Short mmCIF file of C-alpha atoms and ligand atoms in Angstrom, two decimals:
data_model
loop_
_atom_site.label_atom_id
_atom_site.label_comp_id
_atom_site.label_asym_id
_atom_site.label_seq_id
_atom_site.Cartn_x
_atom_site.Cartn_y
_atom_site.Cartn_z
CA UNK A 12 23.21 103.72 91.86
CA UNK A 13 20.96 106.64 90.22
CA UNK A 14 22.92 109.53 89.87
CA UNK A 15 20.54 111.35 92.53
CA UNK A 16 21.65 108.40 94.52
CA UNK A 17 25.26 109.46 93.97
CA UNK A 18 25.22 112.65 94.64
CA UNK A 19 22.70 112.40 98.07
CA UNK A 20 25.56 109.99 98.90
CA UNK A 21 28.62 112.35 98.70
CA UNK A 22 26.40 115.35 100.10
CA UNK A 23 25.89 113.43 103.13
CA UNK A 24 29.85 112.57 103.33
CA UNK A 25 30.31 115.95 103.09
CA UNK A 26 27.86 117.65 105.80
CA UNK A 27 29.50 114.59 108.24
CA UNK A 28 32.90 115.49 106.92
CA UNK A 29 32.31 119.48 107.98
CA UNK A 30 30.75 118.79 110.98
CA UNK A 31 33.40 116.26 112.53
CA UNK A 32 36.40 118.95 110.89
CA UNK A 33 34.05 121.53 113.40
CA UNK A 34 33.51 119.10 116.23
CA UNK A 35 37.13 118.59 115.85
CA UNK A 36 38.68 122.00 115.72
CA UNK A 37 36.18 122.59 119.33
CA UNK A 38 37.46 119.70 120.94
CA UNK A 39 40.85 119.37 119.18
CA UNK A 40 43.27 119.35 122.20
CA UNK A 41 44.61 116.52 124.05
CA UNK A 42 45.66 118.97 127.18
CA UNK A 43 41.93 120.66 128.09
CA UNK A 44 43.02 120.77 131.58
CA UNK A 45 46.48 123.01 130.56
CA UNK A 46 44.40 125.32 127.99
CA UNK A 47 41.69 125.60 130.48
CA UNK A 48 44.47 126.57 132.67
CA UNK A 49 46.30 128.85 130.24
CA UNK A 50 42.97 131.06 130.17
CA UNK A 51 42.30 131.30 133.61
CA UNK A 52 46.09 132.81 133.46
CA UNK A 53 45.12 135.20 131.01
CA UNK A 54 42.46 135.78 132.90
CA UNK A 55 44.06 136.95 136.17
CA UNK A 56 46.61 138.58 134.43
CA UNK A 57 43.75 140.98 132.69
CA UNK A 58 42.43 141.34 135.77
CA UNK A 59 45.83 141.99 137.46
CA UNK A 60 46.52 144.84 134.25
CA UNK A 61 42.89 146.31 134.46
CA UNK A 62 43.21 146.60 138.52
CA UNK A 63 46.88 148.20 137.78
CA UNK A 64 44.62 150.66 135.26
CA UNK A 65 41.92 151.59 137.41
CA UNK A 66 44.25 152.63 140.79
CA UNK A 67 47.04 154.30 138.48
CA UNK A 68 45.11 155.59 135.28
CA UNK A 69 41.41 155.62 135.28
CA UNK A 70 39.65 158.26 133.65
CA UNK A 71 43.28 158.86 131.72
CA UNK A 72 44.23 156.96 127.80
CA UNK A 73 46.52 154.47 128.95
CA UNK A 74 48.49 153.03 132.07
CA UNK A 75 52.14 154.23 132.10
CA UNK A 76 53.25 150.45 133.94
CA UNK A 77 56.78 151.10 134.59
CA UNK A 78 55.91 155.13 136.57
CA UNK A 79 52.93 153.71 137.60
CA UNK A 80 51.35 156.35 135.71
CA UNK A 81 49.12 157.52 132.71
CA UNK A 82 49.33 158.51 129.67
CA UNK A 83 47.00 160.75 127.33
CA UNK A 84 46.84 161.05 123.80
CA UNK A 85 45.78 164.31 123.73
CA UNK A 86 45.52 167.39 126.18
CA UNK A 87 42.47 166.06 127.09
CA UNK A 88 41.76 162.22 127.69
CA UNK A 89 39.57 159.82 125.60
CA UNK A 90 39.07 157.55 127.78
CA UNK A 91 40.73 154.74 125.51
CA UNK A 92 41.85 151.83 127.49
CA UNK A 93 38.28 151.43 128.87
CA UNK A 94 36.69 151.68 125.72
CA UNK A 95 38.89 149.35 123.96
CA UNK A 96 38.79 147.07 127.31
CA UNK A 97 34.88 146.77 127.44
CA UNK A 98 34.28 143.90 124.72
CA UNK A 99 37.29 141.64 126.45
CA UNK A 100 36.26 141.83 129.94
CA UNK A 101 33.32 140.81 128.74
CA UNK A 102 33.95 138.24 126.66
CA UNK A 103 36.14 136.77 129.74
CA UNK A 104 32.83 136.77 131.97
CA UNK A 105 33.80 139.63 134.35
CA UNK A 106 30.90 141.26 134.08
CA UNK A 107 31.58 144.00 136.97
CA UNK A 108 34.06 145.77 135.49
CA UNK A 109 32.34 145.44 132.25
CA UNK A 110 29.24 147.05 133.52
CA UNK A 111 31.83 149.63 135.61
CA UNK A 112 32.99 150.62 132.17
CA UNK A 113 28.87 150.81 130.26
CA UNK A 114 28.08 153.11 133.71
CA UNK A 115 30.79 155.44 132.95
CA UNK A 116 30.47 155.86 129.31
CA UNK A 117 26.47 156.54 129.49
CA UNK A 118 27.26 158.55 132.68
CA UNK A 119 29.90 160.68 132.54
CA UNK A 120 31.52 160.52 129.30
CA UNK A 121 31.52 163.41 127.31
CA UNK A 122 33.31 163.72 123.51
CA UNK A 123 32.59 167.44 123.41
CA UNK A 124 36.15 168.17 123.88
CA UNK A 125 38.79 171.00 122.04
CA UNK A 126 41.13 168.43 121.16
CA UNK A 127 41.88 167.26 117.27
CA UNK A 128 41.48 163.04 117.28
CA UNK A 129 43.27 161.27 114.73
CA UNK A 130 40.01 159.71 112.90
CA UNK A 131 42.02 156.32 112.05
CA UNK A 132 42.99 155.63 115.74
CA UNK A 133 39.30 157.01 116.91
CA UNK A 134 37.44 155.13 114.52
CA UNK A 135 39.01 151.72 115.53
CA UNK A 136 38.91 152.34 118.61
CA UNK A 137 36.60 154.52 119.94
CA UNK A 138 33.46 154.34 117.83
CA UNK A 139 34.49 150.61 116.63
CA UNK A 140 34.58 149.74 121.20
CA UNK A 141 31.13 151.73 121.55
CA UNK A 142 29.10 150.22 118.65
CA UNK A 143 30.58 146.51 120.47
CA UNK A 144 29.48 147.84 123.67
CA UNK A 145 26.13 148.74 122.33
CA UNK A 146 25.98 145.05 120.85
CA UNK A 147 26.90 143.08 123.77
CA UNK A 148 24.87 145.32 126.50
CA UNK A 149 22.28 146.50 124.03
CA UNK A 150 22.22 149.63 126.28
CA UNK A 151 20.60 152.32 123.46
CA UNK A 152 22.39 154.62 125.30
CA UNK A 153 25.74 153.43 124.34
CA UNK A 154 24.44 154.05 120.87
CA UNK A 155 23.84 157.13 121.28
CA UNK A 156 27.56 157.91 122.50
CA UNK A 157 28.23 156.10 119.77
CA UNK A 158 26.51 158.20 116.78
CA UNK A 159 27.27 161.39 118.97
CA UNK A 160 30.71 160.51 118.34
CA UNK A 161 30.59 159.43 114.63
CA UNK A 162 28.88 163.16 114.27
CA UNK A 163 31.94 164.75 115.33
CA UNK A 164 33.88 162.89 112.97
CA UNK A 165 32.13 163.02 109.81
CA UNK A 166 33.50 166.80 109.09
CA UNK A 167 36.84 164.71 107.84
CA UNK A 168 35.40 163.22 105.69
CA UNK A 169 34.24 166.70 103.75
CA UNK A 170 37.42 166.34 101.11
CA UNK A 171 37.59 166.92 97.55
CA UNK A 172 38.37 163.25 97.34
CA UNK A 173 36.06 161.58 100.12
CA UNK A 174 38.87 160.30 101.99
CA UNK A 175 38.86 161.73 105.30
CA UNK A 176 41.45 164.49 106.59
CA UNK A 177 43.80 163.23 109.26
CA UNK A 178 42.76 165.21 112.41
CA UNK A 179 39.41 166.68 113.57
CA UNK A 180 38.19 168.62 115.97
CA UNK A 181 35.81 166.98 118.22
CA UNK A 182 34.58 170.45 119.42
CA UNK A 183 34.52 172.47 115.97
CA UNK A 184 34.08 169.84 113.59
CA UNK A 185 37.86 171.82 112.46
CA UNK A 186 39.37 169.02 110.34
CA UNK A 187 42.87 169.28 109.22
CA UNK A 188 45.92 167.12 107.56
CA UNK A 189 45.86 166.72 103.71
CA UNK A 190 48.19 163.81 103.63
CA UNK A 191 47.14 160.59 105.07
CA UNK A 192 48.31 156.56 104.56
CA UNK A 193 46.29 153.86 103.18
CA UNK A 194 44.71 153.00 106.76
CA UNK A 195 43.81 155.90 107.37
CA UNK A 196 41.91 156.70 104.16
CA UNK A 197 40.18 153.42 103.85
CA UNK A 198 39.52 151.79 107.50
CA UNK A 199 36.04 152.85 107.92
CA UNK A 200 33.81 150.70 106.39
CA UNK A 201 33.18 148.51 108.68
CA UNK A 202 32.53 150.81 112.34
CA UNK A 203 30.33 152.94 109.72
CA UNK A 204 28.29 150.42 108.25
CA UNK A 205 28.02 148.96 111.32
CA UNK A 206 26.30 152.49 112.40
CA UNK A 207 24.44 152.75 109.66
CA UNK A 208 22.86 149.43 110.10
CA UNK A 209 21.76 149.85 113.48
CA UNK A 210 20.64 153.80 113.50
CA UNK A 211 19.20 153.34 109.69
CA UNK A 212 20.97 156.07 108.36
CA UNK A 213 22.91 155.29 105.43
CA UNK A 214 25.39 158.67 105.70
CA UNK A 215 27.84 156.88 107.90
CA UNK A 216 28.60 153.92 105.02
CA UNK A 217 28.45 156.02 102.31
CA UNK A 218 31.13 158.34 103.61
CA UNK A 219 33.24 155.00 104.68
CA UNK A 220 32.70 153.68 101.19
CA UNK A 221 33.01 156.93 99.35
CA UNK A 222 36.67 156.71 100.71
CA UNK A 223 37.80 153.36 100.57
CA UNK A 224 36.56 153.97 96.31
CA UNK A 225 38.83 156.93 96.21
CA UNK A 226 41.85 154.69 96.62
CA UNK A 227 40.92 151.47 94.69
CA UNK A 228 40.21 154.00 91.86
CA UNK A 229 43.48 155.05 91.91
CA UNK A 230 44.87 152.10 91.59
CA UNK A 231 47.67 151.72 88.83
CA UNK A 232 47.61 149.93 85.35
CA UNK A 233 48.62 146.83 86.53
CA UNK A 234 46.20 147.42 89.61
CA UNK A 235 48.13 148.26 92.71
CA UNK A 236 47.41 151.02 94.85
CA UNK A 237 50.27 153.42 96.71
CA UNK A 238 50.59 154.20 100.31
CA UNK A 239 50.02 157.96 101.04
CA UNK A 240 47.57 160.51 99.31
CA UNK A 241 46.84 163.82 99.43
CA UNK A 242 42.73 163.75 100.55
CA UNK A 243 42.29 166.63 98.36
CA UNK A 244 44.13 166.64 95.25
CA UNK A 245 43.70 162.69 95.15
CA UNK A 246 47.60 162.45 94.22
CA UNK A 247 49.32 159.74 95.51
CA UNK A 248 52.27 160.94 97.82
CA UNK A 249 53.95 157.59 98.01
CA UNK A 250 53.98 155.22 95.51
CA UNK A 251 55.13 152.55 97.12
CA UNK A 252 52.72 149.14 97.25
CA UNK A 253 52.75 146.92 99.74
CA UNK A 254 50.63 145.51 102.63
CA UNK A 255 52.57 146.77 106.07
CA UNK A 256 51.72 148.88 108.76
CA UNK A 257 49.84 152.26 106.83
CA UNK A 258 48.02 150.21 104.37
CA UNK A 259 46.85 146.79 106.56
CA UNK A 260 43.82 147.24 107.70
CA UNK A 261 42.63 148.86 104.34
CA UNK A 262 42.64 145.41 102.77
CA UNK A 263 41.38 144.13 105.91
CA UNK A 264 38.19 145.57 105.57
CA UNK A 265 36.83 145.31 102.06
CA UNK A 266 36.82 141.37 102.60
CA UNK A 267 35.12 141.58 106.67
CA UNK A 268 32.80 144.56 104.90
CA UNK A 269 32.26 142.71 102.58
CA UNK A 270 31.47 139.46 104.43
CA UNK A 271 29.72 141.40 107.13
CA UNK A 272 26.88 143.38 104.65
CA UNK A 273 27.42 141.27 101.71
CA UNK A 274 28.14 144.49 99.86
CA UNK A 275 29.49 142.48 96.34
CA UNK A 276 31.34 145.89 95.15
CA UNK A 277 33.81 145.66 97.80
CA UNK A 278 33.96 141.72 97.59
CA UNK A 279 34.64 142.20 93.71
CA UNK A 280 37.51 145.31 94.71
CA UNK A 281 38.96 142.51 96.97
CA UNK A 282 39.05 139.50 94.90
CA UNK A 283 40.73 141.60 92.09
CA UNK A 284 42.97 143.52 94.61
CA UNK A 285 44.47 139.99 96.47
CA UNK A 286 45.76 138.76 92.74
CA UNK A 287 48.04 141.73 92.57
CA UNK A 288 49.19 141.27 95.99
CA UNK A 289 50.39 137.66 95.54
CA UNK A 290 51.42 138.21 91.81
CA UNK A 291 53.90 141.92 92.97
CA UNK A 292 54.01 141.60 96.73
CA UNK A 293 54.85 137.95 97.65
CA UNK A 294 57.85 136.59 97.36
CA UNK A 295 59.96 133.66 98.39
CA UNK A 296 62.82 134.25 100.14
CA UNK A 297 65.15 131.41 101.74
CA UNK A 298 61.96 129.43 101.72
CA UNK A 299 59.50 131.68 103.46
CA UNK A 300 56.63 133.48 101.92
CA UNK A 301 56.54 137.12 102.97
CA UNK A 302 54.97 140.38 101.37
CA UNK A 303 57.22 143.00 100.24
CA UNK A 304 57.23 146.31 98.77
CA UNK A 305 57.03 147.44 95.50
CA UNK A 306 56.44 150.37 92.82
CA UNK A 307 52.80 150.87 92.57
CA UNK A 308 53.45 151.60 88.39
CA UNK A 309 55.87 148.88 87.54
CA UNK A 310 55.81 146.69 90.09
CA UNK A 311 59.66 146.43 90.90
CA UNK A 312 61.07 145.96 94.42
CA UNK A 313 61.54 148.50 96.57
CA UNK A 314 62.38 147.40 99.72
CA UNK A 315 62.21 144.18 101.85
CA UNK A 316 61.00 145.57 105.21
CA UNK A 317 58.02 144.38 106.43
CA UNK A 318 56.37 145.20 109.79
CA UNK A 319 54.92 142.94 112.42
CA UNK A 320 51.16 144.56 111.61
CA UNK A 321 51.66 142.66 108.43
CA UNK A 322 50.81 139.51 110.66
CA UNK A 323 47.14 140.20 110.37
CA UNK A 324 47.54 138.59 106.62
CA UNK A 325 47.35 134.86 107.48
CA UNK A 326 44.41 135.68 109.40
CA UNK A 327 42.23 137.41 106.31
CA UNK A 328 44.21 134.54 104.02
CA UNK A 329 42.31 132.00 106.30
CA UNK A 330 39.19 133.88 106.67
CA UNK A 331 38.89 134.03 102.54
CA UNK A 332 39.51 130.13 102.63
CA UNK A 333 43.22 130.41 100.98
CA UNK A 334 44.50 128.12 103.92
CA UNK A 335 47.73 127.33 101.74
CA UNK A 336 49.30 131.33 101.92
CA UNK A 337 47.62 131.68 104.97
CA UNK A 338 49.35 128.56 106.69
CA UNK A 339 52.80 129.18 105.06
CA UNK A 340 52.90 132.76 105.70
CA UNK A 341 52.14 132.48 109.52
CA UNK A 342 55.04 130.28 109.53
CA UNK A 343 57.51 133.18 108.20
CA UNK A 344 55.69 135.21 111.50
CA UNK A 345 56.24 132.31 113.93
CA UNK A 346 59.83 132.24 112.29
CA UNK A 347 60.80 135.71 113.33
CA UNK A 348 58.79 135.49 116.26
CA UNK A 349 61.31 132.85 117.35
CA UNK A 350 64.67 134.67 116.42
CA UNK A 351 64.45 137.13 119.42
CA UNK A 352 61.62 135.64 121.62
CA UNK A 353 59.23 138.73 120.79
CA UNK A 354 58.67 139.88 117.41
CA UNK A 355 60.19 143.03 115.93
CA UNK A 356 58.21 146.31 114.72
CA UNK A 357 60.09 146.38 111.78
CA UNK A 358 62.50 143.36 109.56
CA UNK A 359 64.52 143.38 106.56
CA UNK A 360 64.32 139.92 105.33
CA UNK A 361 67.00 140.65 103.20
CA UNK A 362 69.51 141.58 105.71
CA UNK A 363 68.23 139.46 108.44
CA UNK A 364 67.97 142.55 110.85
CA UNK A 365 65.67 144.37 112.68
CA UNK A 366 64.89 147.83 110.80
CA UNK A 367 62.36 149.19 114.43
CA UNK A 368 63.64 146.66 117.46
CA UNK A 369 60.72 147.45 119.62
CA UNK A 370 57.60 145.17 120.33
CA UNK A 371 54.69 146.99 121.57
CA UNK A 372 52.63 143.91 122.61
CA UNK A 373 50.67 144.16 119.71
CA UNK A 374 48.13 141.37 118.61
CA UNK A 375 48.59 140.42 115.15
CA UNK A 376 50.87 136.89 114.67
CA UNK A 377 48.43 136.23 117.65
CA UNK A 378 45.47 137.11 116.08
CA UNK A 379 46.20 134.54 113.25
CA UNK A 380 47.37 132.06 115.52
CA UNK A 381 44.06 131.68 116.96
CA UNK A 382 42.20 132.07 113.66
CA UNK A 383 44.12 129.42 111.82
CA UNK A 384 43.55 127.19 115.17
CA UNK A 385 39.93 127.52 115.00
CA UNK A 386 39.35 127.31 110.90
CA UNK A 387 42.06 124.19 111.01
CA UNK A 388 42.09 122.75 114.08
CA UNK A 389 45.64 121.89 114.05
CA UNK A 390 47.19 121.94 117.50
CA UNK A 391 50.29 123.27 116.06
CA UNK A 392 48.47 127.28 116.53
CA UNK A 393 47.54 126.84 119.44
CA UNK A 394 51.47 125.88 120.28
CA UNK A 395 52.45 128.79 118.40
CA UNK A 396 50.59 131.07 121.24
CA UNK A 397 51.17 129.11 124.10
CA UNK A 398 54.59 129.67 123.05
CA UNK A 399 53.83 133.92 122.57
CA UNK A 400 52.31 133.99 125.99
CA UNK A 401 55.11 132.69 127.44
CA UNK A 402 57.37 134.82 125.50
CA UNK A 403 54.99 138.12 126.87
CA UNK A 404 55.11 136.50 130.20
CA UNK A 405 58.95 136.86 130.27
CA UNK A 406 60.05 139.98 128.62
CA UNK A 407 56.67 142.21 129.51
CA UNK A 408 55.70 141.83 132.35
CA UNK A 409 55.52 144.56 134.94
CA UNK A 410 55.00 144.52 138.77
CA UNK A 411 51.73 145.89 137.91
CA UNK A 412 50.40 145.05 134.47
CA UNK A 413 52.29 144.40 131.21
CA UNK A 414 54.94 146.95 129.06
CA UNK A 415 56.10 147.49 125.58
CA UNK A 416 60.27 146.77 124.73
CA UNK A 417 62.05 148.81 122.91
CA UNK A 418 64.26 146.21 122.13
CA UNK A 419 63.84 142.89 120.96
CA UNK A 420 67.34 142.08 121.09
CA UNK A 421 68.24 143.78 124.61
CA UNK A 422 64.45 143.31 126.12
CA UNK A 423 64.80 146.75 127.40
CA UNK A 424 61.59 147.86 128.86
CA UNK A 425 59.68 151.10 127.77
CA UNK A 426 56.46 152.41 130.24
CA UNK A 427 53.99 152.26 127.97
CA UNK A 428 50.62 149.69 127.67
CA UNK A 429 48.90 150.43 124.61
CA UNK A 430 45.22 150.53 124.68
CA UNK A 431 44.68 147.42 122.00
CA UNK A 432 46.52 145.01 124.33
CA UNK A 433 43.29 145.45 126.74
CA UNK A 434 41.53 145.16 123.50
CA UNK A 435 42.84 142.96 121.73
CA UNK A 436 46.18 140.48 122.50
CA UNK A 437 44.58 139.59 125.72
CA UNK A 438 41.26 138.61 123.80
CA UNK A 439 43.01 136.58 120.93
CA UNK A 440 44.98 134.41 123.67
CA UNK A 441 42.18 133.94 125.87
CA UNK A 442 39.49 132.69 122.99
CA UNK A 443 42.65 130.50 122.04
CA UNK A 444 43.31 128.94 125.57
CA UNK A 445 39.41 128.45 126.32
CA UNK A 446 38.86 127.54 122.29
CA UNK A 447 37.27 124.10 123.93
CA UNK A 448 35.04 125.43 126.91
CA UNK A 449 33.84 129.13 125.90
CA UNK A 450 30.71 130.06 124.22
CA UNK A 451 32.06 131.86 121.63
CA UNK A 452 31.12 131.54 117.76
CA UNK A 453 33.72 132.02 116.14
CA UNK A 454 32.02 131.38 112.78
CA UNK A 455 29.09 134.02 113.83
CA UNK A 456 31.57 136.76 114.27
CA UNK A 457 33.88 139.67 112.86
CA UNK A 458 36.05 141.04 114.65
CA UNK A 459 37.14 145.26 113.42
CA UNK A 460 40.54 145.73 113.46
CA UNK A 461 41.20 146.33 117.09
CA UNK A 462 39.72 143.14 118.07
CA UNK A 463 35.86 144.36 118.63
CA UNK A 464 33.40 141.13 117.77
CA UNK A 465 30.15 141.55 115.85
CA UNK A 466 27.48 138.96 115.43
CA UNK A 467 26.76 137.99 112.07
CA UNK A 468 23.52 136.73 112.45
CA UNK A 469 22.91 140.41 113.77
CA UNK A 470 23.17 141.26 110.18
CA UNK A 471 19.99 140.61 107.68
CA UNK A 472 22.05 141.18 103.94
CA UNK A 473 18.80 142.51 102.40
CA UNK A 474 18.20 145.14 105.33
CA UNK A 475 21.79 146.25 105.20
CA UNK A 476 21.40 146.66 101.35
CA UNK A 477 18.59 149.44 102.81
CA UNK A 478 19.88 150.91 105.29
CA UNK A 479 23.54 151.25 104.47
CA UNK A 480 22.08 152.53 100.92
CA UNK A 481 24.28 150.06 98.38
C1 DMJ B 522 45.69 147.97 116.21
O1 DMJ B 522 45.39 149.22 116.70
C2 DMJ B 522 44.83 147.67 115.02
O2 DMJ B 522 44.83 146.29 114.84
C3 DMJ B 522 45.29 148.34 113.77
O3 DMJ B 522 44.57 147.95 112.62
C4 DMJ B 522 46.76 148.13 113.49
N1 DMJ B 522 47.41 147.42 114.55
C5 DMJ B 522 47.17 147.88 115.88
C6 DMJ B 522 47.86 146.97 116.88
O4 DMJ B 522 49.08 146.49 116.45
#
């Protein structure tokens, strides 16, 4: 055979190969009838939880389950839960309360309040549920809430550094808060460019960029970064390197920005960054892989708490096509996961213990459940959150919607919903459950940090080049 011959041959074996491995990961299950069962639970129970919201909370942050009340972050509310809501109701087909939720925004919502918003939480949240909103409804009205809010945040990022001060004043433009953690300096990339892409102004990225630059150049000689700096002296507060809660979603988003715009700066920062983290940060211990903490300079161990945020990892491991970590480190999650039944805020692998008991019903061991599902299509993920569900079910759930513990060991309830469970636990297990019947891409999307999905083929690389100004 000619050696064009040979190589049509294996190209062919190869498109058939991907395309069955695809078929396959659609179509994997042998129980459709229980999965397409399992969503219609999560389902009702959204529905159930967003009802509970609407007669005991609307207009307020968050439902208060237990009180049958509501919470606000601030003195004045944000409107949160809807916001953060919006893209899963959607997504689930219940296009009502969607469309309740676009009315009110364009209607009545109003950001120009006298409170001081933590940018981090805002950006995620807030801006990153509005620019969603905008893509799903293409109502150019939600973009304009959208850049009118981004307005009122870009007076953070006016530092000596470029990474943005912790509060600001939605009213003033007043920013204040010199110290901030990894997160908080470097999660911004993503809503921003996003902006910038559809409004064609480049300001928004280059402020998100400018910041996420400010840490990666401080990174130390043997190219780890710490996890709190001053915004304006550019010091690092903490040296302390790891991947937990504070630094996450920093790492999270060069790889999505980068996959997103196709900006190759932040593709090269992450490439270089991930070898430190598995040469200082991993580390076997009693035969699981987790990520640990270490001194930014030398690289010794510090501590061997990690926090359940760090559960996002197996998902960007699988996204970046390193299936082996990714695989072997969601099994550590599913491991502690199954000690107590709900998963811990904080563990000392070390001393087998708890270092924060309380589960908040946050998304993340989900989050890579369903990811790993899709890119593998091993049935063993999708166990892993039939299994969480369950688990939720058990120890969560309220007469009226769903509550956070404050103990995994005593399942002690506390009256609190956070806003990302609307956003984003309820979204990861129903795309799992309904993997085989919905009409969702996975492959065509990003999702930011708090669950929002993005179209990829929204994005034309040489256009962003433009108009996010890399
Ligand atoms: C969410 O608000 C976001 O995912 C954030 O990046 C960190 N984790 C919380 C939920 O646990």
């Amino acid at each position: 055979m000619s050696m064009m011959k040979t190589l049509l041959l294996s190209l062919l074996i190869s498109l058939t190969l991907i395309s069955c491995q695809n078929k396959d990961s659609k179509k994997n299950s042998t129980d459709q009838p229980e999965n397409s069962q399992l969503a219609q639970d999560v389902v009702n129970e959204t529905l159930r939880s967003w009802k509970a919201y609407k007669e005991y909370a609307w207009g307020h942050d968050a439902l208060a389950p237990l009180s049958k009340s509501f919470t606000d972050w601030y003195s004045e509310p944000l409107y949160i839960s809807p916001i953060d809501a919006y893209s899963t109701l959607y997504l689930m087909g219940l296009m009502d309360e969607a469309k309740e939720i676009e009315n009110y925004v364009v209607d009545s919502l109003n950001f120009d309040k006298n409170i001081d918003a933590k940018i981090f939480e805002v950006n995620i949240r807030i801006l990153g549920g509005l620019l969603s909103m905008y893509e799903l409804s293409g109502n150019p009205k939600v973009l304009d809430k959208a850049r009118d809010f981004a307005d009122r945040m870009m007076p953070a990022f006016n530092t000596k550094t470029g990474v943005p001060k912790y509060w600001v004043n939605l009213k003033t433009g007043i920013a204040r808060g010199d110290t901030v953690n990894v997160a908080e300096a470097g999660t911004y990339t993503f809503e921003m460019g996003m902006l910038s892409y559809y409004t064609q102004d480049p300001k928004y990225y280059q402020a998100g960029k400018k910041a996420t630059l400010a840490i990666y150049n401080r990174r130390s000689d043997i190219g780890l970064i710490g996890d709190v700096i001053d915004v304006e002296t550019g010091e690092w507060v903490s040296e302390t390197s790891h991947i937990c809660a504070g630094v996450d979603s920093y790492y999270e988003y060069l790889y999505k920005s980068y996959l997103m715009f196709g900006d190759s700066e932040l593709g090269k920062i992450w490439d270089e960054s991930i070898i430190g983290i598995h040469q200082y940060l991993a580390e076997e211990f009693e035969g699981k892989l987790w990520y640990g903490r270490v001194n930014m300079n030398t690289g010794e161990r510090t501590s061997s708490v990690v926090t359940l945020y760090d559960a996002f990892f197996p998902a960007i491991l699988a996204l970046s096509g390193d299936m082996e970590r990714a695989k072997n480190n969601q099994q550590t999650w599913n491991w502690l996961w199954n000690q107590y039944g709900l998963e811990p805020s904080g563990y000392d692998y070390k001393k087998a213990t708890p270092k924060y008991p309380s589960y908040n019903l946050n998304p993340e061991i989900i989050e890579s459940a369903y990811y790993l599902f899709h890119l593998t299509g091993d049935t063993t993920y999708l166990s892993m959150n039939k299994k969480f569900w369950a688990d939720i079910k058990k120890y969560c759930r309220t007469e009226i919607a769903y509550t956070s513990v404050a103990n995994v060991e005593t399942k002690e309830q506390k009256d609190y919903m956070p806003t990302f469970f609307f956003a984003e636990t309820l979204k990861y297990f129903y795309l799992t459950f309904s993997h085989h019947q919905n009409n969702f891409n996975f492959d065509d999307h990003i999702f930011n940090t708090e669950a929002h999905p993005f179209r990829r083929s929204g994005i034309d690389k040489t256009e962003a080049k433009m108009r996010l100004g890399f």
